[in-house]
Amino acid sequence: MKKTLLLLLFPFWILAQTPKETPHWRPTYHFTAPQNWINDPNGMVYYQGEYHLFYQHNPFENKWGHMSWGHAVSKDLVKWEHLPVAIPEDSVWIFSGSAVVDKNNTSGFQTGSEPCMVALYTADYHDGKKEAQYLAYSNDRGRTWTKYAGNPVIDLHMTDFRDPHVIWHEPSQQWVMSVVFPKEFKVIFFTSKNLKNWTRVGEFGNQGELRKIWECPALVEMPVEGSPNKTKWVLMVSSNGTYDKFEGMQYFVGDFDGTNFKNDNSPETKLYVDYGKDFYAAIPYTDAPNNQKVFLGWMSSWHYIEAIKTSPWKGQMSAPRNIFLRQTSEGLRLFQDPVATLKPKKDYLVFEKKNFEFSKEKQLDGMTLFSQNAYMIEIEFEKKSASNFGLRIAQLKDKIDNKKILHQTIVGYDTQHSELYIDRTNSGVIPNNDFASVEKTNVNLKNNILKLKILVDKTSVEVFANDGEKVISDLIFPVEGSNMFSLFTSEKKVKVLSLKISDLSK
C-alpha cells in the first residue's frame, strides 16, 4: 500500500519540483539566454557586421555553475541570434574575459585569408586554489573555438587573479591586458606582441571605491565631446556601488602611456557608472564602427539573484548604451545614452503630448501602449510649485477601489534634496528583503527643467537623467496585469514641456 501511495504521489512531486515558467517576465528588447543562467558579458567585439556577445553561462542549469561562454550575435544590438556555446568548461571553468580581432595575425593563429578572433579569459580551477589566464582562437567568425595548446598564457599561481581585458595600443604597437588582483584592489597591466607571451609592466590601484573586491576591468581611450583632437583614457572597474555591500561600477579618467594609468582626480574621488543596484561587469565593444564606444552590463545583484524565480532563464543584460566623455564643472565625466537602434520603428505605437500642467495624478488610460510593459519614455518636466513629482510605472490598482494602488514602481524627483530616485519597495514580487529599496542620486535641475529618458522592459527600469549625466538601473518583478501608467505630483503643480512614449514591445 505504501508503494502504491508513493507511485500515486510521484507525478505531483515532479510537478512540485518543476519551476513555474514566467513568460510575462521575459524581456522584449533586453538580452536573455533561451534558457539557464547568465551573468557577466564577455568578449565584446565587432567583426564583419556583427556585434558579438559572449557571456558567463551555465548550459545545464538555471543557477550559477559549470561556467562556460555562451554566445550570440547581432547586427543592431537589439535583435540577437543565439549560437551554440562558444567555449565550454573542461578541466577548468571559463570565467570572464575579452576578445579581439587579430588583424595583423600577430598570434600566428590565422589559417585563411580573414583575420582570426582571439579570446583571453580566466580559467578557474574551481577548487578555490588557482586562477590563470587562458587563450582560445577562432577562424570562422567566432562560431567555433580552439583552446590554445600552450595554456595558460599567464599563471602567477594565485587564488584570485581574473577578468582580462585586452586592447591594441597603437602608440606602442602592442597588445595591453588589464587584469585584476581582486582583494588587493589592483589592476595589473601586461603587454604582448603576439597575444601569447605577456610581460607585466605596471599597475593601478587602491583608489576610488574600496569597500568591495575589484573585478572586470576595462581600459578604453575615448574622445572628449566638443574637442575632436582630444582623448582621455577611462579605466572601469566593477566593485562596490553607491550602496554599502551592493555591487556596482566605478570609473577613473586619466592618461595611459602603454605601461601605467595616471588618474586625473584625487585618489579619494569616487565616480560611479550607475546609481542603481542592477548594473555590473560592463565592458565596451572593441572595433565598433565609426569609433563607437558602446557597452552593456549584467542586470542583477548577487544579493538576490538566487531568490529570483524567472524560468526557464535567469539573468539579463542591460540595454546597450553609447558612452562618451563630457566636460562638466567638476571635470570630465562619463555620460550614457541608449543606442539609437532602440528607437521605435514606423509602425510602433507612439504617444506624444506637449505643454500641459497637472496636479496630484494624471492617469493615461485606454492605451495598449503599456500592455506589455515594454516602452521608452522621453519626458521633460518643468518644476513649478511641486516638491515631489514623477511617474508611476507598472501600476496595479484595486478593481473595486480605483484609488487604491496595490503595486507600482515610482520614478520620481525630490526637489528639496535635488534627488532623482527609483522606488521599488512595492513594485510587485519582492524576491527577498535586500530587494525592496529606493535608489537615488543627486541631479541638479537646469533652468528648473528635468529631462528623463526611461527604458521599461518587463523586469527592468533604466533611467537616464539630463542627457545621460546620471543613470539608475533597477530590476522589478510586476505582478501580472500591472500595466497602468500615470504622472504624479505630491502636491501643487508641475508642468510637462514634452512627453513621448514609444512602444518597444515588438
Short mmCIF file of C-alpha atoms in Angstrom, two decimals:
data_model
loop_
_atom_site.label_atom_id
_atom_site.label_comp_id
_atom_site.label_asym_id
_atom_site.label_seq_id
_atom_site.Cartn_x
_atom_site.Cartn_y
_atom_site.Cartn_z
CA MET A 1 0.00 0.00 0.00
CA LYS A 2 2.88 2.35 0.83
CA LYS A 3 4.45 1.64 -2.57
CA THR A 4 1.13 2.33 -4.32
CA LEU A 5 0.79 5.61 -2.45
CA LEU A 6 4.29 6.67 -3.49
CA LEU A 7 3.52 5.89 -7.12
CA LEU A 8 0.35 7.95 -6.95
CA LEU A 9 2.19 10.89 -5.35
CA PHE A 10 5.22 10.73 -7.66
CA PRO A 11 3.71 12.81 -10.54
CA PHE A 12 2.70 15.51 -8.09
CA TRP A 13 6.22 15.52 -6.60
CA ILE A 14 7.68 16.02 -10.09
CA LEU A 15 5.29 18.92 -10.72
CA ALA A 16 6.28 20.49 -7.40
CA GLN A 17 9.96 20.31 -8.35
CA THR A 18 9.47 21.83 -11.80
CA PRO A 19 9.85 25.64 -11.69
CA LYS A 20 6.89 27.57 -12.96
CA GLU A 21 7.69 29.29 -16.23
CA THR A 22 7.41 33.07 -16.22
CA PRO A 23 6.94 34.29 -19.82
CA HIS A 24 5.38 37.54 -18.55
CA TRP A 25 8.81 38.45 -17.15
CA ARG A 26 10.82 37.62 -20.27
CA PRO A 27 12.33 40.93 -21.51
CA THR A 28 11.45 42.05 -25.02
CA TYR A 29 14.49 44.08 -26.06
CA HIS A 30 17.00 43.19 -23.34
CA PHE A 31 19.18 40.15 -23.91
CA THR A 32 18.43 36.89 -22.14
CA ALA A 33 19.65 33.38 -22.92
CA PRO A 34 16.99 30.99 -24.27
CA GLN A 35 17.32 29.09 -21.01
CA ASN A 36 19.51 28.72 -17.93
CA TRP A 37 21.80 31.03 -16.05
CA ILE A 38 23.80 34.02 -17.37
CA ASN A 39 25.90 36.70 -15.73
CA ASP A 40 28.84 38.87 -16.91
CA PRO A 41 29.06 39.91 -20.58
CA ASN A 42 32.35 38.77 -22.12
CA GLY A 43 34.31 39.10 -25.36
CA MET A 44 32.55 42.20 -26.63
CA VAL A 45 33.88 42.60 -30.16
CA TYR A 46 32.53 43.82 -33.51
CA TYR A 47 33.58 41.95 -36.64
CA GLN A 48 32.24 41.78 -40.20
CA GLY A 49 28.95 43.47 -39.46
CA GLU A 50 28.22 41.56 -36.24
CA TYR A 51 28.30 42.59 -32.61
CA HIS A 52 29.41 39.53 -30.66
CA LEU A 53 28.12 38.99 -27.15
CA PHE A 54 29.76 36.20 -25.21
CA TYR A 55 28.60 35.77 -21.64
CA GLN A 56 29.03 33.77 -18.47
CA HIS A 57 26.66 30.85 -18.85
CA ASN A 58 25.65 27.60 -17.21
CA PRO A 59 24.50 25.44 -20.16
CA PHE A 60 22.92 22.82 -17.89
CA GLU A 61 21.08 24.54 -15.03
CA ASN A 62 19.22 27.69 -14.10
CA LYS A 63 21.75 28.55 -11.42
CA TRP A 64 25.40 29.55 -11.23
CA GLY A 65 27.88 26.79 -12.06
CA HIS A 66 29.60 24.94 -14.95
CA MET A 67 30.83 28.32 -16.18
CA SER A 68 31.22 28.48 -19.96
CA TRP A 69 30.99 31.19 -22.61
CA GLY A 70 27.53 31.46 -24.17
CA HIS A 71 27.35 33.27 -27.50
CA ALA A 72 25.03 35.47 -29.55
CA VAL A 73 25.46 37.94 -32.42
CA SER A 74 23.52 40.97 -33.55
CA LYS A 75 23.62 43.50 -36.37
CA ASP A 76 21.93 46.24 -34.35
CA LEU A 77 22.46 45.39 -30.65
CA VAL A 78 18.70 44.79 -30.26
CA LYS A 79 17.80 41.61 -32.15
CA TRP A 80 20.10 38.70 -31.25
CA GLU A 81 20.83 35.40 -32.95
CA HIS A 82 21.59 32.73 -30.37
CA LEU A 83 24.56 30.49 -31.20
CA PRO A 84 25.92 27.32 -29.58
CA VAL A 85 28.13 27.54 -26.50
CA ALA A 86 31.40 29.04 -27.71
CA ILE A 87 33.93 27.97 -25.08
CA PRO A 88 32.68 25.15 -22.83
CA GLU A 89 34.11 24.14 -19.48
CA ASP A 90 36.58 21.27 -19.37
CA SER A 91 39.05 20.73 -16.53
CA VAL A 92 38.59 24.42 -15.72
CA TRP A 93 35.62 26.75 -15.64
CA ILE A 94 35.63 29.52 -18.22
CA PHE A 95 35.38 32.81 -16.35
CA SER A 96 35.20 36.37 -17.70
CA GLY A 97 37.46 37.84 -20.35
CA SER A 98 37.61 39.65 -23.69
CA ALA A 99 38.01 39.02 -27.40
CA VAL A 100 39.88 40.86 -30.15
CA VAL A 101 40.29 40.63 -33.90
CA ASP A 102 43.95 39.89 -34.64
CA LYS A 103 44.06 41.95 -37.85
CA ASN A 104 47.82 41.60 -38.38
CA ASN A 105 47.98 37.93 -37.37
CA THR A 106 50.37 38.74 -34.54
CA SER A 107 49.43 35.45 -32.90
CA GLY A 108 50.03 33.32 -35.97
CA PHE A 109 46.69 31.53 -35.48
CA GLN A 110 45.15 32.74 -38.75
CA THR A 111 44.62 29.93 -41.25
CA GLY A 112 42.69 31.60 -44.08
CA SER A 113 42.51 34.97 -45.77
CA GLU A 114 40.44 36.55 -42.98
CA PRO A 115 41.83 37.60 -39.57
CA CYS A 116 41.16 35.30 -36.65
CA MET A 117 39.47 36.21 -33.39
CA VAL A 118 41.36 35.64 -30.16
CA ALA A 119 39.74 35.31 -26.73
CA LEU A 120 41.62 35.81 -23.47
CA TYR A 121 39.77 34.55 -20.41
CA THR A 122 40.26 33.44 -16.83
CA ALA A 123 40.48 29.72 -16.21
CA ASP A 124 39.16 28.94 -12.76
CA TYR A 125 40.26 25.60 -11.38
CA HIS A 126 37.05 25.55 -9.28
CA ASP A 127 38.89 24.16 -6.30
CA GLY A 128 39.43 27.58 -4.76
CA LYS A 129 43.16 27.32 -5.30
CA LYS A 130 44.06 28.98 -8.59
CA GLU A 131 43.00 31.26 -11.43
CA ALA A 132 45.12 31.78 -14.56
CA GLN A 133 44.71 33.43 -17.96
CA TYR A 134 43.97 31.22 -20.95
CA LEU A 135 43.61 31.77 -24.68
CA ALA A 136 41.34 30.41 -27.43
CA TYR A 137 41.07 31.37 -31.10
CA SER A 138 38.57 31.16 -33.94
CA ASN A 139 38.98 31.25 -37.72
CA ASP A 140 35.27 31.17 -38.59
CA ARG A 141 33.90 34.46 -37.20
CA GLY A 142 33.64 33.15 -33.67
CA ARG A 143 31.46 30.14 -34.47
CA THR A 144 33.95 27.54 -33.28
CA TRP A 145 36.91 27.93 -30.96
CA THR A 146 40.19 26.10 -30.39
CA LYS A 147 41.78 26.26 -26.96
CA TYR A 148 45.48 27.12 -27.19
CA ALA A 149 47.74 24.16 -26.52
CA GLY A 150 50.18 26.42 -24.66
CA ASN A 151 47.69 27.47 -21.97
CA PRO A 152 47.98 29.11 -19.53
CA VAL A 153 49.47 32.23 -21.13
CA ILE A 154 49.78 33.91 -17.70
CA ASP A 155 49.98 31.97 -14.46
CA LEU A 156 51.00 33.73 -11.27
CA HIS A 157 49.88 30.78 -9.13
CA MET A 158 47.30 32.97 -7.42
CA THR A 159 43.91 32.11 -5.98
CA ASP A 160 42.28 35.37 -7.18
CA PHE A 161 43.61 36.74 -10.48
CA ARG A 162 41.00 37.30 -13.17
CA ASP A 163 38.95 39.03 -15.87
CA PRO A 164 41.48 40.02 -18.59
CA HIS A 165 40.52 42.90 -20.86
CA VAL A 166 42.72 43.25 -23.95
CA ILE A 167 43.16 46.19 -26.34
CA TRP A 168 45.60 47.12 -29.11
CA HIS A 169 47.73 50.11 -28.03
CA GLU A 170 48.64 51.89 -31.25
CA PRO A 171 51.46 54.18 -29.96
CA SER A 172 53.48 51.25 -28.60
CA GLN A 173 52.35 48.78 -31.29
CA GLN A 174 51.45 46.06 -28.85
CA TRP A 175 48.59 44.43 -27.01
CA VAL A 176 47.77 45.61 -23.50
CA MET A 177 45.92 43.45 -20.97
CA SER A 178 44.23 44.82 -17.86
CA VAL A 179 43.57 42.16 -15.23
CA VAL A 180 42.75 42.38 -11.52
CA PHE A 181 44.05 41.27 -8.18
CA PRO A 182 40.54 41.49 -6.66
CA LYS A 183 41.34 41.51 -2.96
CA GLU A 184 44.31 43.86 -3.34
CA PHE A 185 42.16 46.42 -5.23
CA LYS A 186 44.63 46.49 -8.11
CA VAL A 187 44.53 46.48 -11.90
CA ILE A 188 47.69 44.90 -13.30
CA PHE A 189 48.87 45.75 -16.84
CA PHE A 190 50.61 43.27 -19.13
CA THR A 191 51.87 43.80 -22.68
CA SER A 192 52.42 41.40 -25.56
CA LYS A 193 53.44 41.43 -29.22
CA ASN A 194 51.67 38.17 -30.08
CA LEU A 195 48.86 37.63 -27.51
CA LYS A 196 50.68 34.53 -26.24
CA ASN A 197 53.72 35.84 -24.37
CA TRP A 198 52.96 38.50 -21.79
CA THR A 199 55.15 40.85 -19.73
CA ARG A 200 53.98 42.53 -16.54
CA VAL A 201 54.60 46.28 -16.86
CA GLY A 202 52.57 48.34 -14.38
CA GLU A 203 49.66 48.56 -12.01
CA PHE A 204 46.99 50.90 -10.69
CA GLY A 205 45.01 50.55 -7.51
CA ASN A 206 43.85 51.43 -4.02
CA GLN A 207 41.96 54.47 -5.27
CA GLY A 208 38.28 55.27 -5.50
CA GLU A 209 35.83 52.70 -4.15
CA LEU A 210 37.45 50.12 -1.84
CA ARG A 211 34.52 48.58 0.05
CA LYS A 212 34.26 45.52 -2.19
CA ILE A 213 36.69 43.47 -4.30
CA TRP A 214 37.62 44.74 -7.78
CA GLU A 215 36.53 42.76 -10.84
CA CYS A 216 36.07 43.05 -14.62
CA PRO A 217 38.43 45.90 -15.55
CA ALA A 218 38.08 47.70 -18.88
CA LEU A 219 40.51 50.25 -20.34
CA VAL A 220 39.33 52.40 -23.25
CA GLU A 221 40.56 55.55 -24.99
CA MET A 222 37.70 57.97 -25.56
CA PRO A 223 37.30 61.28 -27.39
CA VAL A 224 36.23 64.29 -25.34
CA GLU A 225 32.95 65.70 -26.61
CA GLY A 226 33.45 69.06 -28.30
CA SER A 227 37.22 68.58 -28.61
CA PRO A 228 37.81 66.44 -31.73
CA ASN A 229 41.57 66.19 -31.22
CA LYS A 230 41.49 65.46 -27.51
CA THR A 231 41.20 61.99 -25.98
CA LYS A 232 41.34 60.64 -22.48
CA TRP A 233 41.58 57.13 -21.08
CA VAL A 234 38.81 55.67 -18.96
CA LEU A 235 39.51 52.74 -16.65
CA MET A 236 36.36 50.98 -15.41
CA VAL A 237 36.25 48.52 -12.53
CA SER A 238 33.34 46.58 -11.12
CA SER A 239 33.32 46.75 -7.34
CA ASN A 240 31.02 48.31 -4.75
CA GLY A 241 28.35 50.71 -5.95
CA THR A 242 26.94 53.66 -4.05
CA TYR A 243 25.10 51.37 -1.61
CA ASP A 244 27.00 49.62 1.13
CA LYS A 245 27.75 45.97 0.32
CA PHE A 246 25.99 46.13 -3.06
CA GLU A 247 27.83 45.61 -6.33
CA GLY A 248 28.31 48.43 -8.80
CA MET A 249 30.80 50.01 -11.17
CA GLN A 250 33.27 52.84 -10.79
CA TYR A 251 35.50 54.56 -13.31
CA PHE A 252 38.63 56.65 -13.42
CA VAL A 253 39.55 59.28 -16.02
CA GLY A 254 43.19 59.88 -16.83
CA ASP A 255 46.14 59.07 -19.08
CA PHE A 256 47.69 55.78 -20.15
CA ASP A 257 51.16 55.52 -21.69
CA GLY A 258 51.11 51.83 -22.56
CA THR A 259 52.51 50.89 -19.17
CA ASN A 260 50.76 52.82 -16.42
CA PHE A 261 47.47 54.62 -15.85
CA LYS A 262 47.53 58.03 -14.14
CA ASN A 263 44.31 59.21 -12.50
CA ASP A 264 43.30 62.83 -13.20
CA ASN A 265 41.35 63.01 -9.94
CA SER A 266 42.39 62.61 -6.34
CA PRO A 267 42.69 59.03 -5.04
CA GLU A 268 39.63 59.61 -2.83
CA THR A 269 37.36 60.64 -5.73
CA LYS A 270 34.62 58.11 -6.39
CA LEU A 271 32.97 58.16 -9.80
CA TYR A 272 30.12 55.71 -10.38
CA VAL A 273 28.85 54.41 -13.71
CA ASP A 274 25.32 53.71 -12.45
CA TYR A 275 23.37 54.58 -9.31
CA GLY A 276 21.03 51.59 -9.26
CA LYS A 277 21.62 48.14 -7.80
CA ASP A 278 21.47 46.19 -11.04
CA PHE A 279 24.32 47.17 -13.35
CA TYR A 280 27.60 45.27 -13.21
CA ALA A 281 30.57 43.97 -15.21
CA ALA A 282 30.02 46.14 -18.31
CA ILE A 283 32.86 46.30 -20.82
CA PRO A 284 33.00 48.33 -24.06
CA TYR A 285 32.98 46.83 -27.52
CA THR A 286 36.26 46.78 -29.40
CA ASP A 287 36.46 47.61 -33.12
CA ALA A 288 32.91 49.02 -33.20
CA PRO A 289 32.14 51.01 -36.38
CA ASN A 290 32.89 54.75 -36.53
CA ASN A 291 34.93 54.50 -33.34
CA GLN A 292 31.67 53.94 -31.47
CA LYS A 293 32.01 53.49 -27.72
CA VAL A 294 29.20 51.25 -26.55
CA PHE A 295 28.75 48.80 -23.70
CA LEU A 296 26.19 46.80 -21.77
CA GLY A 297 26.25 45.19 -18.34
CA TRP A 298 24.72 42.36 -16.35
CA MET A 299 21.46 43.47 -14.72
CA SER A 300 21.24 41.83 -11.33
CA SER A 301 22.85 41.63 -7.91
CA TRP A 302 24.48 38.74 -6.08
CA HIS A 303 22.39 39.78 -3.06
CA TYR A 304 19.17 38.43 -4.55
CA ILE A 305 19.84 36.69 -7.88
CA GLU A 306 19.38 33.25 -6.30
CA ALA A 307 15.96 34.28 -4.99
CA ILE A 308 14.71 35.49 -8.39
CA LYS A 309 12.26 32.95 -9.80
CA THR A 310 12.42 33.53 -13.56
CA SER A 311 12.20 30.37 -15.66
CA PRO A 312 13.50 28.81 -17.85
CA TRP A 313 16.17 31.54 -17.78
CA LYS A 314 17.89 33.56 -15.08
CA GLY A 315 19.77 36.80 -15.66
CA GLN A 316 19.62 39.51 -18.31
CA MET A 317 21.76 42.23 -19.82
CA SER A 318 21.10 45.94 -19.69
CA ALA A 319 20.15 47.88 -22.77
CA PRO A 320 23.27 48.68 -24.83
CA ARG A 321 24.48 52.21 -24.18
CA ASN A 322 26.64 54.70 -26.01
CA ILE A 323 29.20 56.21 -23.65
CA PHE A 324 31.08 59.49 -24.04
CA LEU A 325 33.14 61.96 -22.02
CA ARG A 326 31.78 65.45 -21.43
CA GLN A 327 33.34 68.38 -19.64
CA THR A 328 31.39 69.42 -16.52
CA SER A 329 32.01 71.90 -13.72
CA GLU A 330 33.52 69.01 -11.74
CA GLY A 331 35.76 67.81 -14.56
CA LEU A 332 35.41 65.17 -17.26
CA ARG A 333 32.55 62.79 -16.59
CA LEU A 334 31.11 59.71 -18.26
CA PHE A 335 27.70 60.20 -19.92
CA GLN A 336 25.46 57.43 -21.27
CA ASP A 337 22.62 57.17 -23.77
CA PRO A 338 20.71 54.13 -25.08
CA VAL A 339 21.84 53.14 -28.56
CA ALA A 340 19.91 54.75 -31.40
CA THR A 341 18.72 51.37 -32.69
CA LEU A 342 16.31 51.23 -29.74
CA LYS A 343 14.22 53.95 -31.38
CA PRO A 344 10.78 52.66 -32.35
CA LYS A 345 10.00 51.53 -35.86
CA LYS A 346 7.50 53.39 -38.02
CA ASP A 347 4.64 51.02 -37.22
CA TYR A 348 5.14 51.21 -33.44
CA LEU A 349 2.59 52.99 -31.28
CA VAL A 350 3.76 56.42 -30.15
CA PHE A 351 2.00 58.81 -27.79
CA GLU A 352 3.05 62.47 -27.76
CA LYS A 353 1.82 65.49 -25.85
CA LYS A 354 3.37 68.89 -25.10
CA ASN A 355 2.96 71.80 -22.70
CA PHE A 356 0.47 70.73 -20.07
CA GLU A 357 0.22 71.17 -16.32
CA PHE A 358 -1.30 68.82 -13.77
CA SER A 359 -1.60 68.32 -10.03
CA LYS A 360 -1.82 65.14 -7.96
CA GLU A 361 -2.13 62.31 -10.54
CA LYS A 362 -2.71 62.13 -14.27
CA GLN A 363 -3.60 58.61 -15.37
CA LEU A 364 -3.06 57.66 -19.00
CA ASP A 365 -5.96 55.32 -19.62
CA GLY A 366 -7.27 53.27 -22.50
CA MET A 367 -3.89 52.78 -24.15
CA THR A 368 -2.45 49.48 -25.33
CA LEU A 369 0.93 51.18 -25.29
CA PHE A 370 1.60 49.92 -21.75
CA SER A 371 0.01 46.50 -22.03
CA GLN A 372 3.32 44.65 -22.44
CA ASN A 373 5.41 46.85 -20.12
CA ALA A 374 7.98 47.38 -22.88
CA TYR A 375 8.34 51.01 -23.86
CA MET A 376 10.56 54.10 -23.81
CA ILE A 377 9.54 57.36 -22.14
CA GLU A 378 11.11 60.68 -23.08
CA ILE A 379 9.88 63.47 -20.85
CA GLU A 380 10.82 67.00 -19.80
CA PHE A 381 9.41 68.34 -16.55
CA GLU A 382 9.47 71.99 -15.58
CA LYS A 383 9.37 72.44 -11.83
CA LYS A 384 6.61 74.75 -10.69
CA SER A 385 5.47 74.55 -7.08
CA ALA A 386 5.59 70.76 -6.66
CA SER A 387 8.11 69.39 -4.18
CA ASN A 388 7.95 65.83 -5.50
CA PHE A 389 6.90 64.66 -8.94
CA GLY A 390 7.46 61.91 -11.46
CA LEU A 391 5.99 58.77 -12.98
CA ARG A 392 4.31 55.64 -11.69
CA ILE A 393 5.15 52.61 -13.79
CA ALA A 394 3.71 49.10 -13.94
CA GLN A 395 0.81 50.05 -11.68
CA LEU A 396 -1.85 47.66 -10.46
CA LYS A 397 -4.95 49.21 -8.94
CA ASP A 398 -7.70 47.58 -6.93
CA LYS A 399 -10.55 46.55 -9.24
CA ILE A 400 -13.16 47.75 -6.79
CA ASP A 401 -11.43 50.82 -5.33
CA ASN A 402 -9.68 52.55 -8.24
CA LYS A 403 -7.94 54.93 -5.86
CA LYS A 404 -6.16 52.10 -4.10
CA ILE A 405 -2.80 51.21 -5.63
CA LEU A 406 -1.73 47.63 -4.99
CA HIS A 407 1.63 47.72 -6.77
CA GLN A 408 3.76 50.25 -8.62
CA THR A 409 7.31 51.37 -9.34
CA ILE A 410 7.96 55.07 -8.88
CA VAL A 411 10.47 57.15 -10.82
CA GLY A 412 10.46 60.47 -9.03
CA TYR A 413 12.30 63.68 -8.29
CA ASP A 414 12.59 65.26 -4.85
CA THR A 415 13.10 69.00 -5.35
CA GLN A 416 14.07 69.70 -1.74
CA HIS A 417 17.06 67.35 -1.89
CA SER A 418 17.66 67.58 -5.68
CA GLU A 419 17.42 63.78 -5.89
CA LEU A 420 16.26 61.51 -8.66
CA TYR A 421 15.03 58.14 -7.39
CA ILE A 422 13.52 54.76 -8.23
CA ASP A 423 11.25 53.36 -5.53
CA ARG A 424 10.65 49.62 -5.92
CA THR A 425 9.51 48.89 -2.37
CA ASN A 426 6.05 47.99 -3.67
CA SER A 427 6.92 47.06 -7.24
CA GLY A 428 5.30 43.61 -7.23
CA VAL A 429 7.02 40.35 -6.33
CA ILE A 430 9.86 41.08 -3.88
CA PRO A 431 12.45 38.24 -4.13
CA ASN A 432 13.99 38.92 -0.71
CA ASN A 433 14.47 41.65 1.89
CA ASP A 434 17.52 43.12 0.13
CA PHE A 435 15.43 43.83 -2.96
CA ALA A 436 12.83 46.24 -1.54
CA SER A 437 14.66 49.55 -1.76
CA VAL A 438 14.84 53.12 -3.02
CA GLU A 439 17.79 54.01 -5.23
CA LYS A 440 18.66 57.69 -5.62
CA THR A 441 21.27 60.13 -6.84
CA ASN A 442 21.79 63.87 -6.91
CA VAL A 443 20.62 65.52 -10.14
CA ASN A 444 20.56 69.29 -10.44
CA LEU A 445 17.83 70.89 -12.50
CA LYS A 446 18.88 73.02 -15.43
CA ASN A 447 16.73 76.16 -15.65
CA ASN A 448 14.18 74.31 -13.48
CA ILE A 449 13.94 71.54 -16.09
CA LEU A 450 14.44 67.81 -15.56
CA LYS A 451 14.97 65.76 -18.70
CA LEU A 452 14.48 61.98 -18.46
CA LYS A 453 14.73 59.04 -20.82
CA ILE A 454 13.31 55.87 -19.25
CA LEU A 455 13.51 52.34 -20.62
CA VAL A 456 10.92 49.90 -19.25
CA ASP A 457 11.11 46.26 -20.29
CA LYS A 458 9.05 43.80 -18.26
CA THR A 459 11.52 43.36 -15.39
CA SER A 460 13.79 46.36 -15.71
CA VAL A 461 13.75 50.13 -15.43
CA GLU A 462 16.70 52.22 -16.64
CA VAL A 463 16.51 55.98 -16.08
CA PHE A 464 18.84 58.38 -17.93
CA ALA A 465 18.75 61.91 -16.50
CA ASN A 466 19.79 65.13 -18.24
CA ASP A 467 21.17 63.53 -21.41
CA GLY A 468 22.78 60.67 -19.54
CA GLU A 469 24.60 62.63 -16.86
CA LYS A 470 23.29 60.18 -14.25
CA VAL A 471 21.77 56.70 -14.71
CA ILE A 472 19.79 54.48 -12.32
CA SER A 473 19.18 50.85 -13.32
CA ASP A 474 16.94 48.53 -11.30
CA LEU A 475 15.10 45.24 -11.73
CA ILE A 476 11.41 44.92 -10.90
CA PHE A 477 9.03 41.94 -10.98
CA PRO A 478 5.50 43.25 -11.55
CA VAL A 479 2.51 41.09 -10.71
CA GLU A 480 0.68 40.03 -13.89
CA GLY A 481 -1.72 42.74 -15.01
CA SER A 482 0.41 45.59 -13.60
CA ASN A 483 0.44 47.69 -16.75
CA MET A 484 -1.08 51.05 -15.84
CA PHE A 485 0.90 54.27 -16.09
CA SER A 486 0.46 57.70 -14.56
CA LEU A 487 2.18 61.00 -13.85
CA PHE A 488 2.07 62.36 -10.31
CA THR A 489 2.90 65.26 -8.05
CA SER A 490 2.83 65.07 -4.28
CA GLU A 491 1.19 68.48 -4.09
CA LYS A 492 0.60 71.56 -6.20
CA LYS A 493 1.58 71.65 -9.86
CA VAL A 494 4.26 70.60 -12.29
CA LYS A 495 4.48 71.30 -16.00
CA VAL A 496 5.35 68.80 -18.68
CA LEU A 497 7.10 70.51 -21.58
CA SER A 498 7.14 67.37 -23.70
CA LEU A 499 6.16 63.74 -23.32
CA LYS A 500 6.81 60.97 -25.81
CA ILE A 501 6.12 57.31 -25.11
CA SER A 502 7.19 54.72 -27.68
CA ASP A 503 6.06 51.10 -27.79
CA LEU A 504 9.05 48.73 -27.89
CA SER A 505 7.09 45.52 -27.40
CA LYS A 506 7.63 44.12 -30.92
#
